[in-house]
Coordinates of C-alpha atoms in Angstrom, one line a residue:
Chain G
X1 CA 0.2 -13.1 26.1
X2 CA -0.8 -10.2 23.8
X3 CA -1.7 -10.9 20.7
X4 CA -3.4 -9.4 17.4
X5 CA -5.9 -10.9 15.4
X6 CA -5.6 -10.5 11.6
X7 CA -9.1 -10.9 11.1
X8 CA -9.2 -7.6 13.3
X9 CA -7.3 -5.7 10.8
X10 CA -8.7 -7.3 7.6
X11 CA -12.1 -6.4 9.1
X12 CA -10.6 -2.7 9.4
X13 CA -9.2 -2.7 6.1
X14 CA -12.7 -3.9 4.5
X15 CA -14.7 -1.2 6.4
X16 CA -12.4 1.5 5.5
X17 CA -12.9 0.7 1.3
X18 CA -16.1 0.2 2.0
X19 CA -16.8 3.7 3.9
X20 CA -14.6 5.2 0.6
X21 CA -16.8 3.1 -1.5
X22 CA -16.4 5.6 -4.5
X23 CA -12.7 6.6 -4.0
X24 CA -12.1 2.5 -3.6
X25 CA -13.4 2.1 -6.9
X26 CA -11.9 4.9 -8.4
X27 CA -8.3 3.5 -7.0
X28 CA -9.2 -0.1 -8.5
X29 CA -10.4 1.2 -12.2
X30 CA -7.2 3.5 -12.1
X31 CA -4.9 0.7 -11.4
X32 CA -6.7 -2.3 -13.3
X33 CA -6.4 -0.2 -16.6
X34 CA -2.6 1.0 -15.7
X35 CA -2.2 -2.8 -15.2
X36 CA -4.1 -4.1 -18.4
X37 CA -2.2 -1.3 -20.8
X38 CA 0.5 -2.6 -19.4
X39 CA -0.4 -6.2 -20.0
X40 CA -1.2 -5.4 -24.0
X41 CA 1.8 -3.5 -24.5
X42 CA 3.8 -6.8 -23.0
X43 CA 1.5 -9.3 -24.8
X44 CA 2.3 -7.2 -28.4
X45 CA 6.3 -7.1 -27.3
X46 CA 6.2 -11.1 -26.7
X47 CA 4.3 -11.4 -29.6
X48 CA 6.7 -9.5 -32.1
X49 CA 9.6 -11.2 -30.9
X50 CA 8.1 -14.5 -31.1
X51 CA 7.0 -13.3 -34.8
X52 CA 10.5 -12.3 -35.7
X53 CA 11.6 -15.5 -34.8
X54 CA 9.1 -17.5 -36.4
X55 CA 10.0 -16.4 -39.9
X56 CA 14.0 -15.6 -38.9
X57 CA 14.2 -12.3 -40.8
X58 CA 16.6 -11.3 -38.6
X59 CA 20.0 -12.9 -40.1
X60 CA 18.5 -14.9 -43.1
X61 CA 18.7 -14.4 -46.5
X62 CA 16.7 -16.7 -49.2
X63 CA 18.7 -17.0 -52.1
X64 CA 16.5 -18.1 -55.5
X65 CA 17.7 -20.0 -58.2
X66 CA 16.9 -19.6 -61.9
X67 CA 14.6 -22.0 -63.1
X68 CA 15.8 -23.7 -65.7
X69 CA 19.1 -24.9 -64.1
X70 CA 20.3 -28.2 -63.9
X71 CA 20.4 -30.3 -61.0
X72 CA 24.6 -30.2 -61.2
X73 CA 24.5 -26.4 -61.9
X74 CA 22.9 -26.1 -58.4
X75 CA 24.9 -28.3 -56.7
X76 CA 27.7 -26.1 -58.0
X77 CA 25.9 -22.8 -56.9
X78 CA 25.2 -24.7 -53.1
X79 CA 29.0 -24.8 -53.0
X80 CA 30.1 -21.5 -54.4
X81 CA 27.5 -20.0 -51.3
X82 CA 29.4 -22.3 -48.9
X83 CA 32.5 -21.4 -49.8
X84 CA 31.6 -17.6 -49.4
X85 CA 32.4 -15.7 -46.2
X86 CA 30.1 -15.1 -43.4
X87 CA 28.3 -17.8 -44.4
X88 CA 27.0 -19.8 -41.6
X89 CA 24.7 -22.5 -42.5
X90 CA 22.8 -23.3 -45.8
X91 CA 19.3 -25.1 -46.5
X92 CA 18.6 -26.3 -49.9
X93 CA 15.1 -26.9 -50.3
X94 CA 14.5 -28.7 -53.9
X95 CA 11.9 -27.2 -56.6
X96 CA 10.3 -30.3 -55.8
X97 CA 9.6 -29.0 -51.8
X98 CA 9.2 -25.8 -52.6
X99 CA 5.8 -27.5 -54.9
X100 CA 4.7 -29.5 -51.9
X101 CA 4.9 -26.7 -49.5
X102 CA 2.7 -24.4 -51.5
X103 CA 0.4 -27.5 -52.4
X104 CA -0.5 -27.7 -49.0
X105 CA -0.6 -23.8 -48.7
X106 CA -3.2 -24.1 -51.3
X107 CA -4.7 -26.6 -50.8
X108 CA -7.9 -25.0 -51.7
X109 CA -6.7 -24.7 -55.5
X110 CA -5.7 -28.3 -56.6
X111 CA -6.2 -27.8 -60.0
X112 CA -3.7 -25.6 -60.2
X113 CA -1.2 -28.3 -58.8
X114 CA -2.9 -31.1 -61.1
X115 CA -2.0 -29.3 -63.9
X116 CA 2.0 -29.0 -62.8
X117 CA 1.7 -32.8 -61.8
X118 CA 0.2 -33.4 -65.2
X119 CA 3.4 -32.8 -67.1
X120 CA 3.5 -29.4 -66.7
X121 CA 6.5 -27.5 -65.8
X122 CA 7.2 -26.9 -62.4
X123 CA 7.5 -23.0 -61.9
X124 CA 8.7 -23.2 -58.5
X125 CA 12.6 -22.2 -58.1
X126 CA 15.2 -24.3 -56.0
X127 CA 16.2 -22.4 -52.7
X128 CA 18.7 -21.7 -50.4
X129 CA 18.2 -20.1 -46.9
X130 CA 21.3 -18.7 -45.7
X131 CA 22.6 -17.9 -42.5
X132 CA 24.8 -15.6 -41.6
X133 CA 27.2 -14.8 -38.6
X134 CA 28.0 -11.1 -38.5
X135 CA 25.3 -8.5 -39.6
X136 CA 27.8 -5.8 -40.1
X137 CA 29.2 -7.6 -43.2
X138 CA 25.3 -8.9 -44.6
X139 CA 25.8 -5.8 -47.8
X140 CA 28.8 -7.9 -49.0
X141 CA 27.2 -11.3 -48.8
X142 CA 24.4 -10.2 -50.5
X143 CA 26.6 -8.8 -53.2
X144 CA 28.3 -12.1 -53.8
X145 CA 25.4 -13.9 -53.9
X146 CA 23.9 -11.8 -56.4
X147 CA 27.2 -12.5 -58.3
X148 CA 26.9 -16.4 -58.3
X149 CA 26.1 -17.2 -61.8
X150 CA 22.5 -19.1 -61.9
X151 CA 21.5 -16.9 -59.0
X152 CA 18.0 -15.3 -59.9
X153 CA 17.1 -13.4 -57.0
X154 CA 18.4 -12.9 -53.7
X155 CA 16.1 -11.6 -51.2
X156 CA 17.8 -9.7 -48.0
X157 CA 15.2 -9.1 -45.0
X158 CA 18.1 -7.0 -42.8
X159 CA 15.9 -3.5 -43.6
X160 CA 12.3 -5.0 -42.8
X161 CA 13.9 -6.7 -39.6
X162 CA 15.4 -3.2 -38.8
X163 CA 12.2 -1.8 -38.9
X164 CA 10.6 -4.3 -37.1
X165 CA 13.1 -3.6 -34.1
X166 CA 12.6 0.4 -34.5
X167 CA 9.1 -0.2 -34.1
X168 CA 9.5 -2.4 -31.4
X169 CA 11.8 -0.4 -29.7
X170 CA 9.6 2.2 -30.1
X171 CA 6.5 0.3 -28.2
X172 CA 9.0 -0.4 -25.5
X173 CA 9.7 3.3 -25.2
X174 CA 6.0 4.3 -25.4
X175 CA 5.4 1.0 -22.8
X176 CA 7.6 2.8 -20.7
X177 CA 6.4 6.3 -20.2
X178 CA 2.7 4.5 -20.2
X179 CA 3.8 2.6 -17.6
X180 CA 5.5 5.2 -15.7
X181 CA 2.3 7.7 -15.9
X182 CA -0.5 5.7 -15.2
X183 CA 1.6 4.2 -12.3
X184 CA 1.7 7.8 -10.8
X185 CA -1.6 8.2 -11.6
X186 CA -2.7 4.9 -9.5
X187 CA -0.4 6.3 -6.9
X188 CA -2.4 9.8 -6.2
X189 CA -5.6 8.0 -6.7
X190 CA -4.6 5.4 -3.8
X191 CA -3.1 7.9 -1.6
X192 CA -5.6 10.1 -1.6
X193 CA -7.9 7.3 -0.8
X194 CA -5.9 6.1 1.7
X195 CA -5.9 9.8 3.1
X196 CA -9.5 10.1 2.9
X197 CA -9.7 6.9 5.5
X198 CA -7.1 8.2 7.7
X199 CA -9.6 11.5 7.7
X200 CA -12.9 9.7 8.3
X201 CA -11.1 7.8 11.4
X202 CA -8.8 10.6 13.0
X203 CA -10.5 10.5 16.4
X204 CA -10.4 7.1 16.1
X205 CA -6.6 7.1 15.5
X206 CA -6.3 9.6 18.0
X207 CA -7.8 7.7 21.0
X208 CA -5.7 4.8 19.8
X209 CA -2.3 7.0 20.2
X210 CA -3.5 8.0 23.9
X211 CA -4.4 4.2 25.1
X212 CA -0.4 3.1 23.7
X213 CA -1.2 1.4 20.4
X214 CA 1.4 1.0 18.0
X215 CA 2.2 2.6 15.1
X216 CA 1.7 -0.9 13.1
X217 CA -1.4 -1.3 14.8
X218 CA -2.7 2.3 13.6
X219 CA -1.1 1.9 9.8
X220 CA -1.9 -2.4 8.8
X221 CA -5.4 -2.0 8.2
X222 CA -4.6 1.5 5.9
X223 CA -1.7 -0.8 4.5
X224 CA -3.8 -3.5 4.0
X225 CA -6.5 -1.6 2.4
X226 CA -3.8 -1.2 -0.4
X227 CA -3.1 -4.8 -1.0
X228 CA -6.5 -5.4 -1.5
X229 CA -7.1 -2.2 -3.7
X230 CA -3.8 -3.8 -5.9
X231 CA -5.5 -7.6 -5.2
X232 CA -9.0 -6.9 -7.0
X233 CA -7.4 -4.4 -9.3
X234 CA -4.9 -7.2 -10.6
X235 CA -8.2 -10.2 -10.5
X236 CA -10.1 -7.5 -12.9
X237 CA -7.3 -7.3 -15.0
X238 CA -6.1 -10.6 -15.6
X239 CA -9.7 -11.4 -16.3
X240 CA -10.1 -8.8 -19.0
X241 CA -6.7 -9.1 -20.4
X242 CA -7.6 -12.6 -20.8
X243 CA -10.7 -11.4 -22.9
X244 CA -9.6 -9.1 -24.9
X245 CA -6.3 -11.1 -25.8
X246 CA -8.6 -14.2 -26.6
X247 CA -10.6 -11.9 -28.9
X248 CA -7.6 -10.2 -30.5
X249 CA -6.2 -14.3 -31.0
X250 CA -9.3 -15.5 -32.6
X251 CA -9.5 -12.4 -34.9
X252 CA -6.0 -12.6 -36.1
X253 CA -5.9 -16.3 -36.4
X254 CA -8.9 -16.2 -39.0
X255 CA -8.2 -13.1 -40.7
X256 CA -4.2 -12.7 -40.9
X257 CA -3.2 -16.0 -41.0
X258 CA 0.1 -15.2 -41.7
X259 CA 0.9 -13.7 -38.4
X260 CA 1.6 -15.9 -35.1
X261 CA 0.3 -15.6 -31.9
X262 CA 1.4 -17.1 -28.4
X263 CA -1.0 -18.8 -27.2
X264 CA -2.6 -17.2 -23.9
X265 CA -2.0 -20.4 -21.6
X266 CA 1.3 -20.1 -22.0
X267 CA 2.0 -16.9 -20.7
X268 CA -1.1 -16.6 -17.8
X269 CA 1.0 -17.4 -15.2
X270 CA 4.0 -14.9 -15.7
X271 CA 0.9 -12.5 -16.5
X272 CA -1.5 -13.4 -12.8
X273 CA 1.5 -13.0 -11.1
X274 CA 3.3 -9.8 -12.9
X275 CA -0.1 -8.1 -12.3
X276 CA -0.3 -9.3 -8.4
X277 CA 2.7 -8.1 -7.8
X278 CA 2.6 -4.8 -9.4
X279 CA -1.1 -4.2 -7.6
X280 CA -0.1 -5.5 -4.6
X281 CA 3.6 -3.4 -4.7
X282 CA 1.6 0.2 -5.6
X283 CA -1.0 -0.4 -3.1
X284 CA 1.4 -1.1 -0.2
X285 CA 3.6 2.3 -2.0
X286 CA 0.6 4.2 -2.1
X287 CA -0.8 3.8 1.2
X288 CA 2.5 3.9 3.2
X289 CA 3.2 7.3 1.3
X290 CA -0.1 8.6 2.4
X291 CA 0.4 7.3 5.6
X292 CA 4.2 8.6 6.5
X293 CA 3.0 11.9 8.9
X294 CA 1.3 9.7 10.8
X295 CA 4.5 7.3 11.6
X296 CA 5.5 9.7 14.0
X297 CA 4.5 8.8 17.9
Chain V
X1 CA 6.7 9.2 40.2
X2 CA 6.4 12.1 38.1
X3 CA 9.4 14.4 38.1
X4 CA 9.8 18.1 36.1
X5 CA 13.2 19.3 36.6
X6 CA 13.4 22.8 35.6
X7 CA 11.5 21.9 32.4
X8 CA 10.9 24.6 29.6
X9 CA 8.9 24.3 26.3
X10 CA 9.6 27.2 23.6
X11 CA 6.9 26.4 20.2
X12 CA 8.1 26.9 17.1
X13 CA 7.0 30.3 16.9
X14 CA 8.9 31.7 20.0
X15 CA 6.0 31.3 22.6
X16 CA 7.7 30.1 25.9
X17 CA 4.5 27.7 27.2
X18 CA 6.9 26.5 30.3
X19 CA 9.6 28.1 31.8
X20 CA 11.4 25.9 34.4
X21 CA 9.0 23.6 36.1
X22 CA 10.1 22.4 39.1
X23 CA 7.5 19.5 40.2
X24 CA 7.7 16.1 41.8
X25 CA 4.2 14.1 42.3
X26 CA 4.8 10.8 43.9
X27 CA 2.9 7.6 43.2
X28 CA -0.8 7.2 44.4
X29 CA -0.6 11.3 44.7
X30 CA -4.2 13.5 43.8
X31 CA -3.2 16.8 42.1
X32 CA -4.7 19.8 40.8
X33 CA -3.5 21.8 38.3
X34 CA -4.7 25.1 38.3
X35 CA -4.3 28.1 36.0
X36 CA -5.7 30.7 33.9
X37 CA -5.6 30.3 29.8
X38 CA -2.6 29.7 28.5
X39 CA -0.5 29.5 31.9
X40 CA 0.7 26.1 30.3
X41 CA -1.9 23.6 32.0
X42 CA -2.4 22.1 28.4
X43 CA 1.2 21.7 27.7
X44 CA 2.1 20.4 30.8
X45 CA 0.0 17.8 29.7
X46 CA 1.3 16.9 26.1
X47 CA 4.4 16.9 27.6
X48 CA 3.3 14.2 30.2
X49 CA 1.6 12.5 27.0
X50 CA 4.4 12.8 25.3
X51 CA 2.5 14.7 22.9
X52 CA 5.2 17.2 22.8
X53 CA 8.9 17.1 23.6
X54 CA 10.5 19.2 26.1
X55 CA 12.7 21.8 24.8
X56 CA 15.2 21.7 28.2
X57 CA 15.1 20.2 31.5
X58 CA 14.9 16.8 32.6
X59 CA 10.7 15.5 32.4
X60 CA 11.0 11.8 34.2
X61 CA 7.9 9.1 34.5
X62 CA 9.2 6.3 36.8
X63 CA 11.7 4.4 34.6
X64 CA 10.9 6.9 31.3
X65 CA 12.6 9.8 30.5
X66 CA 10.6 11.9 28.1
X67 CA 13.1 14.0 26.3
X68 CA 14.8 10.2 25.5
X69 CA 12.5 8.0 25.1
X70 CA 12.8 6.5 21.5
X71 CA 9.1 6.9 18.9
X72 CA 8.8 3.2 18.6
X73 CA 9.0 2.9 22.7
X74 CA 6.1 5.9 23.1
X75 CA 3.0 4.0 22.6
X76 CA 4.3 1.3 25.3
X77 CA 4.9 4.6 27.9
X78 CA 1.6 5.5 27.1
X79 CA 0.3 2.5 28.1
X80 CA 1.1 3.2 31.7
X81 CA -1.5 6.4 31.4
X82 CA -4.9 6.9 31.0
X83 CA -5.9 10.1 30.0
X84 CA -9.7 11.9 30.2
X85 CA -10.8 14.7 28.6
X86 CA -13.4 17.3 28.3
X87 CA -15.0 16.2 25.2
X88 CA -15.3 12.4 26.3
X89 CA -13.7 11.5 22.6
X90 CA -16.3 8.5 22.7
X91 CA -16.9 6.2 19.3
X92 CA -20.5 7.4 19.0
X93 CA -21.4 3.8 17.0
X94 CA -20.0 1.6 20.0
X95 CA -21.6 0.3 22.5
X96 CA -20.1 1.3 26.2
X97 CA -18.7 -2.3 26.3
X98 CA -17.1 -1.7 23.4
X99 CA -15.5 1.7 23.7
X100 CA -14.1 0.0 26.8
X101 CA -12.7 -2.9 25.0
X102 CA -11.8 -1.1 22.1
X103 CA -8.3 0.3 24.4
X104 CA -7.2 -3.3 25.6
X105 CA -7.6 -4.5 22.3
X106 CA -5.2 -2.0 20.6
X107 CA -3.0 -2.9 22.6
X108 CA -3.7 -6.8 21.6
X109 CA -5.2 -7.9 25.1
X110 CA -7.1 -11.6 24.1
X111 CA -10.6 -11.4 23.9
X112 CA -11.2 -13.6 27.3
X113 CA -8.8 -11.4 29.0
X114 CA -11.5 -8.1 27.7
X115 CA -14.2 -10.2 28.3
X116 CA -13.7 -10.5 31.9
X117 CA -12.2 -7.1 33.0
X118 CA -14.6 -4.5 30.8
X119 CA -17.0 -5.5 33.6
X120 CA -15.2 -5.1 36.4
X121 CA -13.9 -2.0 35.5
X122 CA -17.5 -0.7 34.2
X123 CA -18.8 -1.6 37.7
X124 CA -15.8 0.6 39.4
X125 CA -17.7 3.8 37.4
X126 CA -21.3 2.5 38.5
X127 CA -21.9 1.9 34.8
X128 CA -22.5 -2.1 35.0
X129 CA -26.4 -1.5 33.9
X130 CA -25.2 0.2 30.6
X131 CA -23.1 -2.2 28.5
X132 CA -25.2 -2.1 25.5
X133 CA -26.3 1.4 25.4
X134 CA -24.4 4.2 23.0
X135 CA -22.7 7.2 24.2
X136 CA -25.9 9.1 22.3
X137 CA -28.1 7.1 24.9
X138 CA -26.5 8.4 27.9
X139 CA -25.8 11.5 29.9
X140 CA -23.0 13.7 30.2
X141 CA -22.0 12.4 33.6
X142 CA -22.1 8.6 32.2
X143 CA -20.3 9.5 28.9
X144 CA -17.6 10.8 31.2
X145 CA -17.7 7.5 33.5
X146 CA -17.2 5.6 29.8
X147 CA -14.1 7.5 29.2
X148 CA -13.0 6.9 32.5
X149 CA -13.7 3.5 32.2
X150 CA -11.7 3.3 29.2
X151 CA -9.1 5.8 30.7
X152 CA -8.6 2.5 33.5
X153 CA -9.2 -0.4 30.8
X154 CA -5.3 -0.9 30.8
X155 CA -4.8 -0.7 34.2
X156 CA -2.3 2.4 34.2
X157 CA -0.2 3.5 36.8
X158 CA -1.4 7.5 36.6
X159 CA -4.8 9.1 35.4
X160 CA -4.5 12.1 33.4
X161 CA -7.9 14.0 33.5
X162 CA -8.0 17.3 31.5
X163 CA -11.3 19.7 32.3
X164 CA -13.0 16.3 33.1
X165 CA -15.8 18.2 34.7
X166 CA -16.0 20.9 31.6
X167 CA -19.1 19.4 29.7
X168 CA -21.0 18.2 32.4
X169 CA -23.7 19.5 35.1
X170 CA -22.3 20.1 38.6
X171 CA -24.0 17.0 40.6
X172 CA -22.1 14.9 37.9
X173 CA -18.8 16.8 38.8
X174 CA -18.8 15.9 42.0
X175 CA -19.7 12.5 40.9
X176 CA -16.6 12.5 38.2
X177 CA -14.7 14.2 41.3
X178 CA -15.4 11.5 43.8
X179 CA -14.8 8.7 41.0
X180 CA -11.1 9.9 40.9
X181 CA -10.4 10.0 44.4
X182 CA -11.6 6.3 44.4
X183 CA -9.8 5.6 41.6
X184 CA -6.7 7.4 43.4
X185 CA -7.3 5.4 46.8
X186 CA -6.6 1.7 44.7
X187 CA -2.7 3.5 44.5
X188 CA -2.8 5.4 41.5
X189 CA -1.4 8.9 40.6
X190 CA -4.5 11.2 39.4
X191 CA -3.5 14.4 38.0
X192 CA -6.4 16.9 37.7
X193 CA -6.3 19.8 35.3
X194 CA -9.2 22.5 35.8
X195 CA -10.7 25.6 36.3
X196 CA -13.4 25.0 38.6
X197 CA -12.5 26.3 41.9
X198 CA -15.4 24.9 43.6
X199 CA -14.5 21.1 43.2
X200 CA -10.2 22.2 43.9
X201 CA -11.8 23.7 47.7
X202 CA -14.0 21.0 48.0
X203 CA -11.8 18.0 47.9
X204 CA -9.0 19.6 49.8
X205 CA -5.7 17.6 47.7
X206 CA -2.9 19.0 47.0
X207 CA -3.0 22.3 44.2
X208 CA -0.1 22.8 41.9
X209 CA -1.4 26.8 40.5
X210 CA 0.4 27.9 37.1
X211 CA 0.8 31.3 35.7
X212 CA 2.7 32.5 32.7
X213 CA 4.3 28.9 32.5
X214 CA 5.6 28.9 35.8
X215 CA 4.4 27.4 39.3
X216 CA 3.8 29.9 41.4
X217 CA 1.8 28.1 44.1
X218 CA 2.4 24.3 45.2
X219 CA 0.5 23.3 48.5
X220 CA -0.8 20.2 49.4
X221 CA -4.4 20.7 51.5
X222 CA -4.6 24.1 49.8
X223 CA -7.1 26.1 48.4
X224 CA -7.5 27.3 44.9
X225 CA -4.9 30.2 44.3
X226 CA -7.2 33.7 43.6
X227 CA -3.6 34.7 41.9
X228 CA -4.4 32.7 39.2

């Protein structure tokens, strides 16, 4: 029985990058980078939406209450925003929270919280964190709330989580065309590897027409010099896209504490295999592109 | 069998390289084919290599007819043919052996199964002291004996030499020469295509002469045609 052996064509496949050592290199730093922009601009979409919905900006409005109001006169305000339309839930969180909270914010200026626990007065406002159902109608709740007698301030974050989604919108769209050039770029650089193989062994494919091989026969080791072009291409980039995402963590964690980062663990499997697949899908493109004339018997 | 019915091939460009070939060369047959440049001897065979398609006519081998026969059925016709050529198209970095084995193993023959016929079939062209020595190593006589040798590797039914005797001295022709008729004698079809006139009166087969695309001289025992 006829049979091929694979570790005939892998064999193939290795020779070929290796006899195109530059152009081989030149196809893997083109692809790795196309695959680890790629990777940042996913990481920093992930991370913005995860950010959004860490501190809900996007259909919550804090509602502030005077100081000096009584304990009844805040109960009555809790009802008057209940009672208001569009109003989906509401949190009261007591002067008294709103004290520890930013105790343990602060915790490296206690005296400042001795001297409120000391019988001084607490300057820290009772709170309400509204949710609302429709965004189209937020301009009229927070008119009404700002009408509730007692109210001091009510703050609205419908404009900064507008922003936040033009920007983000507007990474997408960048993403995109990033995407889309430095994937065509990866392409010519693979074909034309691909190409310069098919060159270097055209006698060789030639004699191989004339004794009856196949087409497949002629084309797997050219196809599989692709996969492993988009194989190391995709190791390389995991790798530094763990780095550099580690690096970017550990700076932001220490010096802008306020903003929140996924952690990397949880997302390196969707990444190792989005990147193995792209690699692996535009080396198999670009080498069956470059390989199409030669399809023919 | 080999059949040409009235076969004509018109390139691209208008040129009319064969203008109703009328030829039938039965199995285990020697032929000649004889003719000046461009009097189609090249085209005949693409055409039998299926290199090229026929423009019109009928171009049979056995079961497969050429103007029909689907791409992804074309490497298994070509199995049935091994073909020879001037240049010897040898892989300069492989070892005889291994230019041998490199056709049965395109077309996925087990490595036992190479292992035991590259030797027999390297002892058929006198070559069984040169297994390990390059095509660089050897002369143009023995280069040509390789591709023979790898021309036989898949045991085809018909040889296909073109100019086999082109690059080499004439002692090795006669050589190359008398290698085919052996070959021929174990029943199979050797078709001859060349311009040495010598070697055609010499070995006395039959002589299929081309001109302009056309046969104008078929005889079997013949001599070579001074027409052409």
């Amino acid at each position: 029985m006829r049979k091929y052996s694979i570790t005939y064509f892998i064999g193939q496949s290795i020779k070929g990058l290796w006899r195109n050592g530059i152009m081989s290199m030149a196809s893997i730093t083109v692809l790795m980078s196309c695959l680890a922009v790629m990777g940042s601009f996913s990481l920093l979409v992930i991370n913005i939406n995860y950010n959004l919905e860490e501190i809900g900006v996007l259909n919550e409005i804090v509602v502030f209450v005077e100081t000096e109001r009584t304990e009844l006169e805040v109960v009555d305000i809790y009802n008057q925003i209940r009672s208001l339309d569009n109003v989906n839930t509401v949190t009261h969180i007591t002067k008294e929270e709103v004290k520890e909270e930013e105790r343990l914010r602060f915790e490296k200026y206690p005296a400042v919280f001795k001297l409120i626990d000391d019988g001084g007065k607490n300057p820290y406002p009772d709170t309400f964190i509204v949710t609302y159902n429709d965004n189209s109608k937020v301009n009229t709740l927070q008119f009404n709330l700002n009408n509730i007698k007692g109210v001091e301030n009510v703050r609205c974050n419908k404009d900064l989580a507008k922003s936040i989604d033009e920007v983000k919108n507007g990474i997408i769209v960048i993403f995109i065309w990033f995407l889309v050039i430095l994937f065509v770029v990866s392409l010519f650089v693979i074909i034309n590897t691909i190409k310069l193989g098919v060159f270097s062994r055209r006698q060789e494919i030639s004699i191989m027409r004339y004794v009856g091989a196949t087409n497949w026969f002629i084309v797997l080791p050219f196809i599989l010099e692709g996969i492993i072009i988009g194989i190391v291409a995709s190791g390389f980039a995991y790798l530094i896209q763990w780095y550099s995402y580690l690096y970017i963590f550990n700076t932001i964690s220490k010096d802008f504490q306020i903003i929140n980062l996924i952690i990397f663990e949880d997302v390196r499997i969707f990444v190792a295999l989005g990147f193995l697949a792209i690699g692996v899908v535009t080396g198999i493109i670009g080498s069956s592109l470059s390989l199409s004339k030669y399809l023919k018997a | 069998m080999i059949e040409f019915k009235n076969v004509k091939k018109v390139f691209l460009n208008g040129t009319v390289a064969l203008d109703g070939v009328n030829l039938k060369i039965n199995d285990g047959e020697f032929v000649f084919v004889v003719g000046a440049s461009g009097a189609g001897k090249t085209t005949l065979v693409k055409l039998l290599l299926r290199e090229e398609k026929i423009t019109s006519g009928k171009l049979m081998v056995d079961e497969f007819d050429l103007a029909k026969i689907p791409n992804y059925k074309v490497p298994f016709y070509r199995r049935q043919i091994g073909v020879v050529f001037q240049d010897f198209r040898l892989f300069e970095k492989k070892t005889v052996f291994e230019n041998v084995a490199f056709a049965m193993r395109v077309i996925g023959e087990p490595a036992k199964v190479i292992k035991r016929r590259v030797p027999t079939i390297l002892k058929i062209v006198n070559l069984q002291d040169k297994f390990d020595c390059f095509p660089t190593e050897l002369s143009g006589g023995e280069q040509q004996r390789v591709a023979l040798a790898r021309a036989l590797a898949n045991n085809p039914r018909t040889i296909i030499a073109d100019e086999p005797t082109g690059n080499i001295d004439p002692n090795m022709s006669l050589e190359i020469m008398n290698l085919l008729i052996k070959i021929q004698k174990k029943n199979k079809t050797v078709i001859v295509v060349t311009h040495e006139e010598k070697l055609v009166d010499y070995f006395q087969q039959r002589v299929i002469s081309l001109r302009d695309g056309r046969v104008i001289d078929d005889r079997t025992g013949g001599m070579f045609n001074a027409q052409v």
